[in-house]
Amino acid sequence: FPVTITVQVFGISSSATAVSAGGERCVVLLADGTMRTVGQNSSGQLGVADTVNRLIPVKVGVSGNKVAGGFYHTAVVSNDGTVRTFGSNSDGQLGLGDTTSRLTPVQVTGLTSATAAAGSSAQTAVLLADGTVRTFGRNNFGQLGVNDTTQRNTPVQVLNITSATAVACGSFHTTVLLDYRDWE
């Protein structure tokens, strides 16, 4: 039955600094950089080396400063600017060069200055420190921003974006917030 009052999540104290939700699961980033995941895990989206659903948060073997939950996958931006992904990879949304799902975090090659990430049903967007954006995954509606509808299994640079400050993904689109000084 649905909970109609606010409750504290078991095992998560006041040290939580960020949260992201995806398909029937939640990812929590703690102040010390460690992550906890809870919920549905059919594709390994909890990142704990199995596909067992969890009712209590479990620790993931990766640390970071930003998290993004796609529907059945997760992206983590580490303090050093690298990105690790895990979970479903049916459309290349993990950016690892294939379509094999991963049960534990794997580093995405070529992303070394990431500052944020976003995920959706089957695509991922990563904001880099230089204001450019990389995308990967499903592209049936052009949601990767590369002027075609070809799926990409590795990161590609979004065209004509050089001053992004934030990214967000919807099921069939990606949105990029530009630095206001570039609005002309």
Coordinates of C-alpha atoms in Angstrom, one line a residue, residues 47-134:
G47 CA 25.2 -1.9 -9.1
V48 CA 25.8 -4.6 -6.5
A49 CA 26.8 -7.6 -8.7
D50 CA 23.5 -9.3 -8.9
T51 CA 19.8 -8.8 -10.0
V52 CA 18.2 -9.2 -6.6
N53 CA 15.7 -6.5 -5.7
R54 CA 16.5 -4.7 -2.4
L55 CA 14.1 -3.3 0.2
I56 CA 16.9 -1.8 2.3
P57 CA 19.6 0.4 0.8
V58 CA 22.9 -1.3 -0.2
K59 CA 26.3 0.2 -0.7
V60 CA 27.6 0.4 -4.2
G61 CA 31.4 -0.1 -4.8
V62 CA 32.0 3.3 -6.3
S63 CA 32.1 6.9 -5.0
G64 CA 31.2 10.1 -6.7
N65 CA 29.8 13.6 -6.4
K66 CA 26.8 13.3 -8.9
V67 CA 24.4 10.5 -9.7
A68 CA 21.9 10.1 -12.5
G69 CA 19.2 7.4 -12.7
G70 CA 17.9 6.3 -16.0
F71 CA 15.0 4.0 -16.2
Y72 CA 17.0 0.8 -15.8
H73 CA 20.6 2.2 -15.6
T74 CA 22.7 4.5 -13.5
A75 CA 25.5 6.9 -14.1
V76 CA 27.9 8.2 -11.5
V77 CA 30.2 11.2 -11.9
S78 CA 33.3 10.7 -9.8
N79 CA 35.3 13.4 -8.1
D80 CA 38.1 13.0 -10.7
G81 CA 35.6 13.8 -13.5
T82 CA 35.3 10.2 -14.8
V83 CA 31.9 8.5 -15.3
R84 CA 30.9 5.0 -14.3
T85 CA 27.7 3.3 -15.5
F86 CA 25.8 0.1 -14.7
G87 CA 22.5 -1.6 -15.3
S88 CA 20.6 -2.2 -18.6
N89 CA 22.5 -1.5 -21.8
S90 CA 20.0 -2.7 -24.4
D91 CA 20.5 0.5 -26.5
G92 CA 24.1 1.4 -25.5
Q93 CA 23.0 3.7 -22.7
L94 CA 26.0 2.7 -20.6
G95 CA 28.4 4.1 -23.3
L96 CA 30.7 1.1 -23.1
G97 CA 30.9 0.3 -26.8
D98 CA 28.4 -2.6 -26.7
T99 CA 24.9 -3.6 -25.6
T100 CA 25.8 -5.9 -22.7
S101 CA 24.2 -5.0 -19.4
R102 CA 26.6 -4.5 -16.4
L103 CA 25.9 -5.5 -12.8
T104 CA 28.7 -3.4 -11.3
P105 CA 30.0 0.1 -12.2
V106 CA 32.3 0.3 -15.3
Q107 CA 34.2 3.4 -16.3
V108 CA 33.1 5.0 -19.6
T109 CA 36.2 5.6 -21.8
G110 CA 37.0 9.1 -22.9
L111 CA 35.1 11.0 -20.2
T112 CA 37.6 12.7 -17.9
S113 CA 36.2 16.1 -17.0
A114 CA 32.5 15.3 -16.4
T115 CA 30.6 17.6 -14.0
A116 CA 27.1 16.2 -14.3
A117 CA 25.0 13.5 -15.9
A118 CA 21.4 12.7 -16.8
G119 CA 19.6 9.5 -17.8
S120 CA 16.3 8.5 -19.2
S121 CA 14.7 5.4 -20.6
A122 CA 17.6 4.4 -22.8
Q123 CA 20.0 7.3 -23.2
T124 CA 22.6 9.1 -21.1
A125 CA 23.9 12.7 -21.3
V126 CA 27.1 13.9 -19.6
L127 CA 28.1 17.5 -19.1
L128 CA 31.8 18.2 -19.4
A129 CA 33.7 21.0 -17.6
D130 CA 34.4 22.8 -21.0
G131 CA 30.6 23.3 -21.5
T132 CA 30.2 20.6 -24.1
V133 CA 27.9 17.6 -23.8
R134 CA 28.4 13.9 -24.6

